[in-house]
């Protein structure tokens, strides 16, 4: 300090210059509190910005994953794990690095001052950072696997928590008196999360004893070397205080650096996830849609990996302008067959041909652009009506196209009566409008109309729709079917009458095919399946 005063005020230390120096020091020290507050605020702002930016990058990468990638790997859990780690760790790396740098600079200052008394004590004090870093490395090894394990549990926990507040679950399970079981599952999931999160902490604690021992020895040696070089003089007291201060500063700096070391595997895994190569199927927008005039499935087999074929030797075809139907009992393999056509489940044997040429599995993203598909468990997206319909099309669409799609899907009438029409927020979770099952289904169909694709795949498109609307809906489908190929799964006999061909599935095989009247006359599987319904039609 004396040398600093000298430097600040020149060689001659007079009362005037000391006053100036002291005033400077008083101002600086006085500012430490407010400056720390500013630093903490800035750090929090940086943390929030980093968190949003990293979550955005995660969402970008996750939205590029194909259904096949998600199904083949535990990617959904990895995404959940990364997302949680971003909030708790990854996004704090810049601010923690700033705090570490500050602590390390402070420590360097004190340790260098110590060297004026004893360079050995100074070196020993600096070395006391090593045990703290060892703890950091040890914990980081444990962290490597922790986030993946946590991803799986967090995902399950999120599902259970959402079930706790889901309207349909509340209605059903409260009536059954079993909602408390869901509450119990949530408690169990939380306990599991807590246990897994404690693993790295326990790992750290395990090595803390050894690390503390090593630090104590270094501290003892530093004190010893102070007395060796200064002797038992009054100055030694100041030097010992210096060692206390230096050890404390080094410990603080070490602890900050150790925290960053603990982040490294989590950040590595995050970067690896962002950098994973995009699926081969990624197709540039310039490729447009595939022009599909004819689709053929030849001897297609699909197994979900359990050795059982959900689809066995299925052969069918559909051309532009045709409407075909696939029918069969529950579990016969209809949805699996449609998913195989879309490339959403891998085919174990057989081929899918478009315009007489085999479809390359790697071109899936491009292939899907040719389809307008409505799944059996279609999405009920709780956004505005307009946004919900627009989700059917990657390109931007004007409100006129949305209106036409709503009309074609028999949804315009009920949307017209909603408080804000197309702008109405859907879903009671957000204080929006609740829709009936059939109304949700009509919005799902509107997405397909908006898409205007070559091939339509409709898995039970009217399962929740009333009989009167169903008639209008199928009339509209038939009226507009001329420019596309349409494949429908339906359990209602009358909807099958106008089909160009009907394929009947049983236990994964296509057991009959023909038009409605032919199949009724055959008096086989189709007739058995729809006996009650076809009698009223004939
Ligand atoms: P439904 O009329 O009830 O919709 P479906 O004819 O569409 O039935 P699929 O959903 O294709 O039948 O199921 C055919 C078989 O494949 C069933 O035995 C089913 O258990 C099995 N299956 C379907 N999805 C999976 C899956 N993801 N993993 C394993 N097996 C599956």
Coordinates of C-alpha atoms and ligand atoms in Angstrom, one line a residue:
X1 CA 0.0 0.0 0.0
X2 CA 2.9 2.3 0.9
X3 CA 4.4 1.8 -2.5
X4 CA 1.1 2.4 -4.2
X5 CA 0.7 5.7 -2.3
X6 CA 4.2 6.6 -3.3
X7 CA 3.5 5.9 -7.0
X8 CA 0.2 7.7 -6.9
X9 CA 1.6 10.8 -5.2
X10 CA 5.2 10.9 -6.4
X11 CA 8.3 10.4 -4.3
X12 CA 7.4 13.1 -1.8
X13 CA 4.6 12.0 0.4
X14 CA 3.0 15.1 1.9
X15 CA -0.3 15.7 3.7
X16 CA -1.9 17.2 0.5
X17 CA -1.0 14.3 -1.8
X18 CA -2.0 11.7 0.8
X19 CA -5.4 13.4 1.1
X20 CA -5.9 13.2 -2.6
X21 CA -4.9 9.5 -2.7
X22 CA -7.0 8.7 0.3
X23 CA -10.0 10.5 -1.3
X24 CA -9.5 8.3 -4.4
X25 CA -9.4 5.2 -2.3
X26 CA -12.4 6.2 -0.3
X27 CA -14.4 6.9 -3.5
X28 CA -13.3 3.5 -5.0
X29 CA -14.1 1.6 -1.8
X30 CA -17.3 3.4 -1.4
X31 CA -18.3 2.4 -5.0
X32 CA -17.6 -1.3 -4.4
X33 CA -21.1 -2.0 -3.0
X34 CA -23.1 -0.3 -5.8
X35 CA -20.7 -1.6 -8.5
X36 CA -21.2 -5.2 -7.2
X37 CA -25.0 -4.6 -7.5
X38 CA -24.6 -3.3 -11.0
X39 CA -22.4 -6.3 -11.8
X40 CA -25.0 -8.7 -10.4
X41 CA -27.8 -7.0 -12.4
X42 CA -25.7 -7.1 -15.6
X43 CA -24.9 -10.8 -15.0
X44 CA -28.6 -11.6 -14.6
X45 CA -29.4 -9.8 -17.8
X46 CA -26.7 -11.6 -19.7
X47 CA -27.9 -14.9 -18.2
X48 CA -31.5 -14.3 -19.4
X49 CA -30.3 -13.3 -22.9
X50 CA -28.0 -16.3 -23.1
X51 CA -30.7 -18.6 -21.8
X52 CA -33.2 -17.4 -24.5
X53 CA -30.6 -17.6 -27.2
X54 CA -29.6 -21.2 -26.3
X55 CA -33.2 -22.3 -25.9
X56 CA -33.9 -20.9 -29.3
X57 CA -31.0 -22.8 -30.9
X58 CA -32.1 -26.0 -29.2
X59 CA -35.7 -25.4 -30.5
X60 CA -34.3 -24.8 -34.0
X61 CA -32.3 -28.0 -34.0
X62 CA -35.1 -30.1 -32.3
X63 CA -37.7 -28.9 -34.9
X64 CA -35.4 -30.3 -37.7
X65 CA -35.5 -33.8 -36.3
X66 CA -37.4 -36.3 -38.3
X67 CA -40.0 -38.6 -36.7
X68 CA -37.7 -41.6 -37.6
X69 CA -34.8 -40.0 -35.7
X70 CA -37.0 -39.3 -32.7
X71 CA -38.3 -42.8 -32.7
X72 CA -34.9 -44.5 -33.2
X73 CA -33.1 -42.7 -30.3
X74 CA -33.9 -41.3 -27.0
X75 CA -33.9 -37.8 -28.5
X76 CA -37.0 -36.5 -26.8
X77 CA -35.4 -37.1 -23.4
X78 CA -32.1 -35.6 -24.6
X79 CA -34.0 -32.4 -25.6
X80 CA -35.7 -32.2 -22.3
X81 CA -32.4 -32.7 -20.5
X82 CA -30.6 -30.1 -22.5
X83 CA -33.4 -27.6 -22.0
X84 CA -33.3 -28.0 -18.2
X85 CA -29.5 -27.9 -18.2
X86 CA -29.6 -24.7 -20.3
X87 CA -31.7 -23.0 -17.5
X88 CA -29.7 -24.3 -14.6
X89 CA -26.1 -24.5 -16.0
X90 CA -25.3 -23.8 -19.6
X91 CA -26.7 -20.3 -19.8
X92 CA -24.8 -19.3 -16.7
X93 CA -21.4 -20.0 -18.2
X94 CA -20.6 -16.4 -19.3
X95 CA -21.7 -14.8 -16.1
X96 CA -19.8 -17.4 -14.0
X97 CA -16.7 -16.9 -16.2
X98 CA -17.0 -13.2 -15.4
X99 CA -17.2 -13.8 -11.7
X100 CA -14.4 -16.3 -11.9
X101 CA -12.2 -13.8 -13.7
X102 CA -13.0 -11.2 -11.0
X103 CA -12.2 -13.6 -8.2
X104 CA -9.0 -14.8 -9.8
X105 CA -7.8 -11.2 -10.4
X106 CA -8.5 -10.5 -6.7
X107 CA -6.6 -13.6 -5.7
X108 CA -3.6 -12.7 -7.9
X109 CA -3.4 -9.2 -6.3
X110 CA -3.3 -10.6 -2.8
X111 CA -0.9 -13.5 -3.6
X112 CA 1.5 -11.1 -5.4
X113 CA 1.5 -8.8 -2.3
X114 CA 2.2 -11.9 -0.2
X115 CA 5.3 -12.5 -2.3
X116 CA 6.8 -9.3 -0.7
X117 CA 7.0 -11.2 2.6
X118 CA 7.7 -14.7 1.3
X119 CA 7.6 -16.0 -2.2
X120 CA 7.4 -19.6 -1.0
X121 CA 4.3 -18.8 1.1
X122 CA 2.9 -17.0 -1.9
X123 CA 3.5 -20.0 -4.2
X124 CA 2.0 -22.5 -1.6
X125 CA -1.1 -20.3 -1.3
X126 CA -1.5 -20.2 -5.1
X127 CA -1.2 -24.0 -5.2
X128 CA -4.2 -24.3 -2.9
X129 CA -6.3 -23.8 -6.0
X130 CA -5.4 -27.3 -7.2
X131 CA -7.5 -29.3 -4.6
X132 CA -10.6 -27.1 -5.5
X133 CA -10.1 -27.7 -9.2
X134 CA -9.8 -31.5 -8.5
X135 CA -13.3 -31.4 -6.9
X136 CA -14.5 -29.6 -10.1
X137 CA -13.1 -32.3 -12.4
X138 CA -14.5 -35.1 -10.3
X139 CA -18.0 -33.6 -10.2
X140 CA -17.8 -32.9 -14.0
X141 CA -17.3 -36.6 -14.7
X142 CA -20.5 -37.4 -12.8
X143 CA -22.4 -34.6 -14.5
X144 CA -21.7 -36.2 -17.9
X145 CA -24.4 -38.8 -17.5
X146 CA -26.6 -36.9 -15.0
X147 CA -28.3 -34.7 -17.5
X148 CA -29.3 -37.6 -19.8
X149 CA -30.8 -39.5 -16.9
X150 CA -32.5 -36.4 -15.7
X151 CA -33.9 -35.7 -19.2
X152 CA -35.9 -39.0 -19.1
X153 CA -37.3 -38.3 -15.6
X154 CA -38.0 -34.6 -16.2
X155 CA -40.0 -35.6 -19.4
X156 CA -42.1 -38.0 -17.4
X157 CA -42.5 -35.5 -14.6
X158 CA -43.7 -32.9 -17.1
X159 CA -46.2 -35.3 -18.5
X160 CA -47.6 -36.1 -15.0
X161 CA -47.7 -32.4 -14.0
X162 CA -49.6 -31.6 -17.2
X163 CA -52.0 -34.4 -16.4
X164 CA -52.6 -32.9 -13.0
X165 CA -53.9 -29.7 -14.6
X166 CA -55.4 -31.2 -17.7
X167 CA -59.1 -30.6 -18.0
X168 CA -60.0 -34.0 -19.4
X169 CA -58.0 -35.8 -16.8
X170 CA -59.5 -33.7 -14.0
X171 CA -63.0 -34.6 -15.3
X172 CA -62.4 -38.3 -15.7
X173 CA -60.1 -39.0 -12.8
X174 CA -61.9 -36.8 -10.3
X175 CA -65.1 -38.7 -11.1
X176 CA -63.2 -41.9 -10.5
X177 CA -61.7 -40.5 -7.3
X178 CA -58.2 -41.4 -8.5
X179 CA -56.7 -38.0 -9.1
X180 CA -54.6 -38.4 -5.9
X181 CA -52.8 -41.2 -7.6
X182 CA -51.5 -38.8 -10.2
X183 CA -50.5 -36.5 -7.3
X184 CA -48.6 -39.4 -5.8
X185 CA -46.8 -40.1 -9.2
X186 CA -45.8 -36.4 -9.3
X187 CA -44.3 -36.7 -5.8
X188 CA -42.4 -39.8 -6.8
X189 CA -41.0 -38.1 -9.9
X190 CA -39.9 -35.1 -7.9
X191 CA -38.2 -37.4 -5.4
X192 CA -36.4 -39.2 -8.2
X193 CA -35.3 -35.9 -9.7
X194 CA -34.0 -34.8 -6.4
X195 CA -32.1 -38.1 -5.9
X196 CA -30.4 -37.9 -9.3
X197 CA -29.5 -34.2 -8.9
X198 CA -27.8 -35.1 -5.6
X199 CA -25.5 -37.6 -7.3
X200 CA -22.9 -35.0 -8.5
X201 CA -23.1 -33.2 -5.2
X202 CA -22.4 -36.4 -3.3
X203 CA -19.5 -37.1 -5.7
X204 CA -18.1 -33.6 -4.9
X205 CA -18.5 -34.3 -1.1
X206 CA -16.7 -37.6 -1.4
X207 CA -13.5 -35.8 -2.6
X208 CA -13.9 -32.7 -0.5
X209 CA -12.3 -34.4 2.6
X210 CA -9.1 -35.2 0.7
X211 CA -9.1 -31.8 -1.0
X212 CA -9.6 -30.1 2.4
X213 CA -6.7 -32.1 3.9
X214 CA -4.4 -31.0 1.0
X215 CA -5.5 -27.4 1.4
X216 CA -4.8 -27.5 5.1
X217 CA -1.3 -28.9 4.6
X218 CA -0.5 -26.2 2.0
X219 CA -1.9 -23.5 4.4
X220 CA 0.3 -24.9 7.2
X221 CA 3.4 -24.9 5.0
X222 CA 2.6 -21.3 3.9
X223 CA 2.4 -20.1 7.6
X224 CA 5.6 -22.0 8.3
X225 CA 7.5 -20.4 5.4
X226 CA 6.2 -17.0 6.5
X227 CA 7.8 -17.4 9.9
X228 CA 11.0 -18.9 8.3
X229 CA 11.5 -15.8 6.1
X230 CA 10.1 -13.0 8.4
X231 CA 11.0 -14.6 11.8
X232 CA 9.0 -14.0 15.0
X233 CA 8.8 -10.3 14.4
X234 CA 5.7 -8.1 14.7
X235 CA 5.7 -8.0 10.9
X236 CA 5.0 -11.7 10.8
X237 CA 1.5 -11.0 12.2
X238 CA 0.7 -8.9 9.1
X239 CA 2.2 -11.6 6.9
X240 CA 0.0 -14.4 8.6
X241 CA -3.1 -12.2 8.0
X242 CA -1.9 -11.9 4.4
X243 CA -1.8 -15.7 4.1
X244 CA -5.3 -15.9 5.5
X245 CA -6.5 -13.4 3.0
X246 CA -4.7 -15.0 0.1
X247 CA -5.9 -18.5 0.9
X248 CA -9.5 -17.2 1.1
X249 CA -9.2 -15.3 -2.2
X250 CA -7.6 -18.3 -3.9
X251 CA -10.4 -20.5 -2.6
X252 CA -13.0 -18.1 -3.9
X253 CA -11.3 -17.9 -7.3
X254 CA -10.8 -21.7 -7.4
X255 CA -14.4 -22.4 -6.5
X256 CA -15.7 -20.2 -9.3
X257 CA -13.3 -21.9 -11.8
X258 CA -14.3 -25.3 -10.4
X259 CA -18.0 -24.4 -11.1
X260 CA -17.2 -23.7 -14.8
X261 CA -15.2 -27.0 -15.0
X262 CA -18.4 -28.8 -13.8
X263 CA -20.3 -27.3 -16.7
X264 CA -17.9 -28.5 -19.4
X265 CA -19.5 -32.0 -20.1
X266 CA -23.0 -30.5 -20.1
X267 CA -21.9 -27.8 -22.5
X268 CA -20.0 -30.4 -24.7
X269 CA -23.1 -32.6 -24.9
X270 CA -25.3 -29.5 -25.8
X271 CA -22.9 -28.5 -28.6
X272 CA -22.7 -32.1 -29.8
X273 CA -26.5 -32.1 -30.0
X274 CA -26.7 -28.9 -32.0
X275 CA -23.9 -30.0 -34.3
X276 CA -25.4 -33.5 -35.0
X277 CA -25.6 -33.8 -38.8
X278 CA -29.0 -33.1 -40.3
X279 CA -30.9 -36.2 -41.5
X280 CA -30.1 -37.0 -45.1
X281 CA -33.7 -36.3 -45.9
X282 CA -33.3 -32.6 -45.6
X283 CA -34.5 -31.2 -48.9
X284 CA -34.0 -27.6 -50.0
X285 CA -37.2 -25.6 -50.4
X286 CA -36.3 -25.2 -54.2
X287 CA -37.1 -28.8 -54.7
X288 CA -40.8 -28.0 -54.2
X289 CA -43.4 -30.8 -53.9
X290 CA -43.0 -34.2 -55.5
X291 CA -45.5 -34.6 -58.3
X292 CA -47.1 -37.9 -57.4
X293 CA -49.6 -39.3 -60.0
X294 CA -49.5 -42.9 -58.8
X295 CA -48.5 -44.7 -55.6
X296 CA -47.9 -48.4 -55.2
X297 CA -47.1 -50.4 -52.2
X298 CA -45.6 -53.9 -53.1
X299 CA -45.4 -56.7 -50.6
X300 CA -44.8 -54.3 -47.7
X301 CA -43.9 -55.7 -44.3
X302 CA -43.6 -53.7 -41.1
X303 CA -42.5 -54.8 -37.7
X304 CA -42.1 -52.7 -34.6
X305 CA -39.1 -54.7 -33.6
X306 CA -40.8 -57.3 -31.5
X307 CA -40.6 -60.0 -34.2
X308 CA -44.3 -59.7 -35.0
X309 CA -45.4 -58.1 -38.3
X310 CA -48.0 -55.4 -37.8
X311 CA -48.3 -55.4 -41.7
X312 CA -47.5 -58.4 -43.8
X313 CA -47.1 -58.5 -47.6
X314 CA -49.5 -55.6 -48.2
X315 CA -49.9 -54.6 -51.9
X316 CA -52.1 -51.7 -53.0
X317 CA -52.2 -48.8 -55.4
X318 CA -53.9 -45.5 -55.8
X319 CA -53.7 -43.1 -58.7
X320 CA -54.5 -39.4 -59.1
X321 CA -58.3 -38.9 -59.1
X322 CA -59.0 -42.1 -57.2
X323 CA -60.3 -42.5 -53.7
X324 CA -59.4 -45.7 -51.9
X325 CA -60.3 -47.0 -48.4
X326 CA -58.5 -49.2 -46.0
X327 CA -60.8 -51.0 -43.5
X328 CA -60.4 -53.6 -40.8
X329 CA -60.9 -54.4 -37.1
X330 CA -59.0 -52.5 -34.4
X331 CA -55.3 -53.5 -34.5
X332 CA -55.6 -54.9 -38.0
X333 CA -52.6 -52.7 -39.2
X334 CA -54.3 -49.8 -41.0
X335 CA -52.5 -46.9 -39.3
X336 CA -49.2 -48.8 -39.5
X337 CA -49.7 -49.3 -43.3
X338 CA -50.4 -45.5 -43.7
X339 CA -47.3 -44.6 -41.7
X340 CA -45.3 -47.0 -43.8
X341 CA -46.6 -45.2 -46.9
X342 CA -45.5 -41.9 -45.4
X343 CA -42.2 -43.3 -44.4
X344 CA -42.9 -42.6 -40.7
X345 CA -42.2 -46.2 -39.8
X346 CA -39.4 -48.2 -41.5
X347 CA -40.4 -51.0 -43.9
X348 CA -38.7 -54.3 -43.1
X349 CA -39.4 -55.8 -46.6
X350 CA -41.2 -54.7 -49.8
X351 CA -41.2 -51.4 -51.7
X352 CA -43.1 -48.2 -52.0
X353 CA -43.2 -46.8 -55.6
X354 CA -44.2 -43.4 -56.8
X355 CA -44.9 -43.0 -60.5
X356 CA -43.4 -46.6 -60.9
X357 CA -40.1 -45.7 -59.3
X358 CA -39.0 -46.8 -55.8
X359 CA -39.1 -44.1 -53.2
X360 CA -35.8 -43.5 -51.6
X361 CA -36.1 -43.6 -47.8
X362 CA -33.5 -40.8 -47.4
X363 CA -35.8 -38.4 -49.3
X364 CA -38.4 -38.5 -46.6
X365 CA -38.7 -34.8 -46.0
X366 CA -39.2 -34.1 -49.7
X367 CA -41.6 -37.1 -50.0
X368 CA -43.8 -35.8 -47.1
X369 CA -44.2 -32.4 -48.9
X370 CA -46.4 -34.3 -51.4
X371 CA -48.9 -35.4 -48.7
X372 CA -51.7 -33.9 -46.7
X373 CA -52.1 -36.3 -43.8
X374 CA -54.6 -36.3 -41.0
X375 CA -53.6 -38.7 -38.2
X376 CA -56.0 -40.6 -36.1
X377 CA -54.7 -38.7 -33.0
X378 CA -54.5 -35.3 -34.8
X379 CA -53.2 -32.3 -32.8
X380 CA -55.4 -30.0 -30.8
X381 CA -53.2 -27.0 -31.0
X382 CA -54.1 -24.4 -28.4
X383 CA -53.3 -21.3 -30.5
X384 CA -55.7 -19.1 -32.5
X385 CA -58.1 -20.7 -35.0
X386 CA -56.1 -19.1 -37.8
X387 CA -52.7 -20.2 -36.5
X388 CA -54.1 -23.7 -35.9
X389 CA -55.1 -24.0 -39.6
X390 CA -51.9 -22.4 -40.9
X391 CA -49.9 -25.2 -39.2
X392 CA -51.0 -27.3 -42.2
X393 CA -48.6 -25.4 -44.5
X394 CA -44.9 -24.5 -44.2
X395 CA -45.3 -21.6 -46.7
X396 CA -47.1 -18.4 -45.6
X397 CA -50.7 -18.4 -46.6
X398 CA -53.2 -15.5 -46.8
X399 CA -56.4 -15.3 -44.7
X400 CA -58.5 -16.0 -47.9
X401 CA -56.8 -19.5 -48.2
X402 CA -57.5 -20.1 -44.5
X403 CA -61.2 -19.2 -44.9
X404 CA -61.5 -21.5 -48.0
X405 CA -59.9 -24.4 -46.0
X406 CA -62.3 -23.8 -43.1
X407 CA -65.3 -23.8 -45.4
X408 CA -64.2 -27.0 -47.2
X409 CA -63.6 -28.8 -43.8
X410 CA -67.2 -27.8 -42.7
X411 CA -65.6 -25.6 -40.0
X412 CA -66.6 -22.1 -41.2
X413 CA -70.0 -22.2 -39.5
X414 CA -68.8 -22.8 -36.0
X415 CA -65.8 -20.5 -36.4
X416 CA -68.1 -17.7 -37.5
X417 CA -69.9 -18.0 -34.1
X418 CA -66.7 -17.8 -32.0
X419 CA -66.1 -14.6 -30.1
X420 CA -63.1 -13.4 -32.3
X421 CA -63.8 -15.6 -35.3
X422 CA -60.5 -16.8 -36.8
X423 CA -58.6 -14.8 -34.2
X424 CA -60.2 -16.7 -31.3
X425 CA -57.7 -18.2 -28.9
X426 CA -58.4 -21.9 -28.6
X427 CA -58.0 -24.1 -25.5
X428 CA -59.3 -23.5 -22.0
X429 CA -55.8 -23.7 -20.5
X430 CA -55.1 -20.1 -21.8
X431 CA -58.6 -18.8 -21.0
X432 CA -59.5 -19.5 -24.6
X433 CA -62.5 -21.2 -26.2
X434 CA -63.0 -24.9 -25.6
X435 CA -64.1 -26.8 -28.7
X436 CA -66.0 -30.0 -29.1
X437 CA -64.2 -33.2 -30.3
X438 CA -65.8 -32.8 -33.8
X439 CA -64.9 -29.2 -34.1
X440 CA -61.2 -29.9 -33.3
X441 CA -61.4 -32.6 -36.0
X442 CA -62.7 -30.2 -38.5
X443 CA -59.8 -27.8 -37.8
X444 CA -57.4 -30.7 -38.4
X445 CA -59.1 -31.4 -41.7
X446 CA -58.9 -27.7 -42.6
X447 CA -55.1 -28.0 -42.2
X448 CA -55.1 -30.7 -44.9
X449 CA -57.3 -28.6 -47.2
X450 CA -54.9 -25.7 -46.8
X451 CA -51.9 -27.9 -47.7
X452 CA -53.3 -28.6 -51.1
X453 CA -51.1 -31.7 -51.6
X454 CA -51.1 -34.4 -54.3
X455 CA -51.9 -37.2 -52.0
X456 CA -54.3 -37.2 -49.0
X457 CA -54.1 -39.7 -46.2
X458 CA -57.1 -39.4 -43.8
X459 CA -57.1 -41.8 -40.9
X460 CA -60.7 -41.8 -39.7
X461 CA -61.4 -38.2 -40.7
X462 CA -64.9 -38.1 -39.4
X463 CA -64.7 -40.3 -36.2
X464 CA -65.8 -37.4 -34.0
X465 CA -68.1 -35.7 -36.5
X466 CA -71.9 -35.8 -36.4
X467 CA -73.7 -37.7 -39.1
X468 CA -75.1 -34.7 -40.9
X469 CA -71.8 -32.9 -41.2
X470 CA -70.1 -36.2 -42.1
X471 CA -72.3 -36.4 -45.2
X472 CA -71.4 -32.9 -46.3
X473 CA -67.7 -33.6 -45.5
X474 CA -67.5 -36.7 -47.7
X475 CA -69.5 -35.0 -50.5
X476 CA -66.9 -32.2 -50.5
X477 CA -64.0 -34.8 -50.4
X478 CA -65.5 -36.6 -53.4
X479 CA -66.2 -33.3 -55.3
X480 CA -62.6 -32.1 -54.9
X481 CA -60.9 -35.5 -55.2
X482 CA -60.3 -35.3 -59.0
X483 CA -56.8 -33.6 -58.8
X484 CA -55.3 -35.8 -56.1
X485 CA -55.1 -39.4 -54.8
X486 CA -57.0 -40.0 -51.6
X487 CA -56.6 -42.8 -49.0
X488 CA -59.1 -43.0 -46.2
X489 CA -59.5 -45.2 -43.2
X490 CA -63.1 -45.4 -42.1
X491 CA -65.2 -47.5 -39.9
X492 CA -68.5 -46.3 -41.4
X493 CA -69.9 -48.4 -44.2
X494 CA -71.9 -45.6 -46.1
X495 CA -68.7 -43.5 -46.5
X496 CA -67.1 -46.5 -48.3
X497 CA -69.7 -46.7 -51.0
X498 CA -68.3 -44.1 -53.4
X499 CA -64.7 -45.5 -53.0
X500 CA -62.9 -46.6 -56.2
X501 CA -61.4 -49.5 -54.2
X502 CA -61.6 -50.8 -50.7
X503 CA -58.8 -52.9 -49.1
X504 CA -59.8 -55.0 -46.2
X505 CA -57.1 -55.8 -43.6
X506 CA -57.0 -58.5 -41.0
X507 CA -54.0 -59.3 -38.7
X508 CA -51.7 -57.2 -40.8
X509 CA -52.7 -58.7 -44.2
X510 CA -54.9 -57.4 -47.0
X511 CA -57.4 -60.2 -47.2
X512 CA -59.9 -58.7 -49.6
X513 CA -60.2 -55.8 -52.1
X514 CA -62.7 -54.5 -54.5
X515 CA -65.5 -51.8 -54.8
X516 CA -68.3 -51.7 -52.2
X517 CA -70.8 -53.8 -54.1
X518 CA -68.2 -56.4 -55.1
X519 CA -67.2 -56.9 -51.5
X520 CA -70.7 -57.1 -50.2
X521 CA -71.5 -59.8 -52.8
X522 CA -68.3 -61.7 -51.8
X523 CA -69.9 -62.1 -48.4
X524 CA -66.4 -62.4 -46.8
X525 CA -64.4 -60.4 -44.2
X526 CA -65.8 -57.0 -45.4
X527 CA -69.4 -58.2 -45.2
X528 CA -68.8 -59.7 -41.8
X529 CA -67.1 -56.5 -40.6
X530 CA -70.0 -54.2 -41.8
X531 CA -72.9 -56.6 -41.8
X532 CA -75.1 -54.4 -39.6
X533 CA -74.2 -51.3 -41.5
X534 CA -74.3 -52.7 -45.0
X535 CA -77.8 -54.3 -44.5
X536 CA -79.2 -50.8 -43.8
X537 CA -77.5 -49.5 -47.0
X538 CA -78.7 -52.2 -49.4
Ligands
LIG1 P1 -57.3 -49.1 -35.0 O1 -58.5 -49.4 -35.9 O2 -57.6 -49.4 -33.6 O3 -56.8 -47.7 -35.2 P2 -55.2 -50.1 -36.7 O4 -55.7 -51.1 -37.7 O5 -54.9 -48.8 -37.2 O6 -56.1 -50.1 -35.4 P3 -52.4 -50.2 -35.9 O7 -52.4 -49.0 -35.1 O8 -51.8 -50.2 -37.2 O9 -53.9 -50.8 -36.1 O10 -51.7 -51.4 -35.1 C1 -51.4 -52.6 -35.6 C2 -50.6 -53.4 -34.6 O11 -49.4 -52.8 -34.4 C3 -51.3 -53.5 -33.2 O12 -51.2 -54.8 -32.8 C4 -50.5 -52.6 -32.4 O13 -50.5 -53.0 -31.0 C5 -49.2 -52.6 -33.0 N1 -48.5 -51.3 -32.8 C6 -49.0 -50.1 -33.3 N2 -48.1 -49.1 -33.0 C7 -47.1 -49.7 -32.3 C8 -45.9 -49.2 -31.8 N3 -45.5 -47.9 -31.9 N4 -45.0 -50.1 -31.2 C9 -45.3 -51.4 -31.2 N5 -46.5 -51.9 -31.7 C10 -47.3 -51.1 -32.3

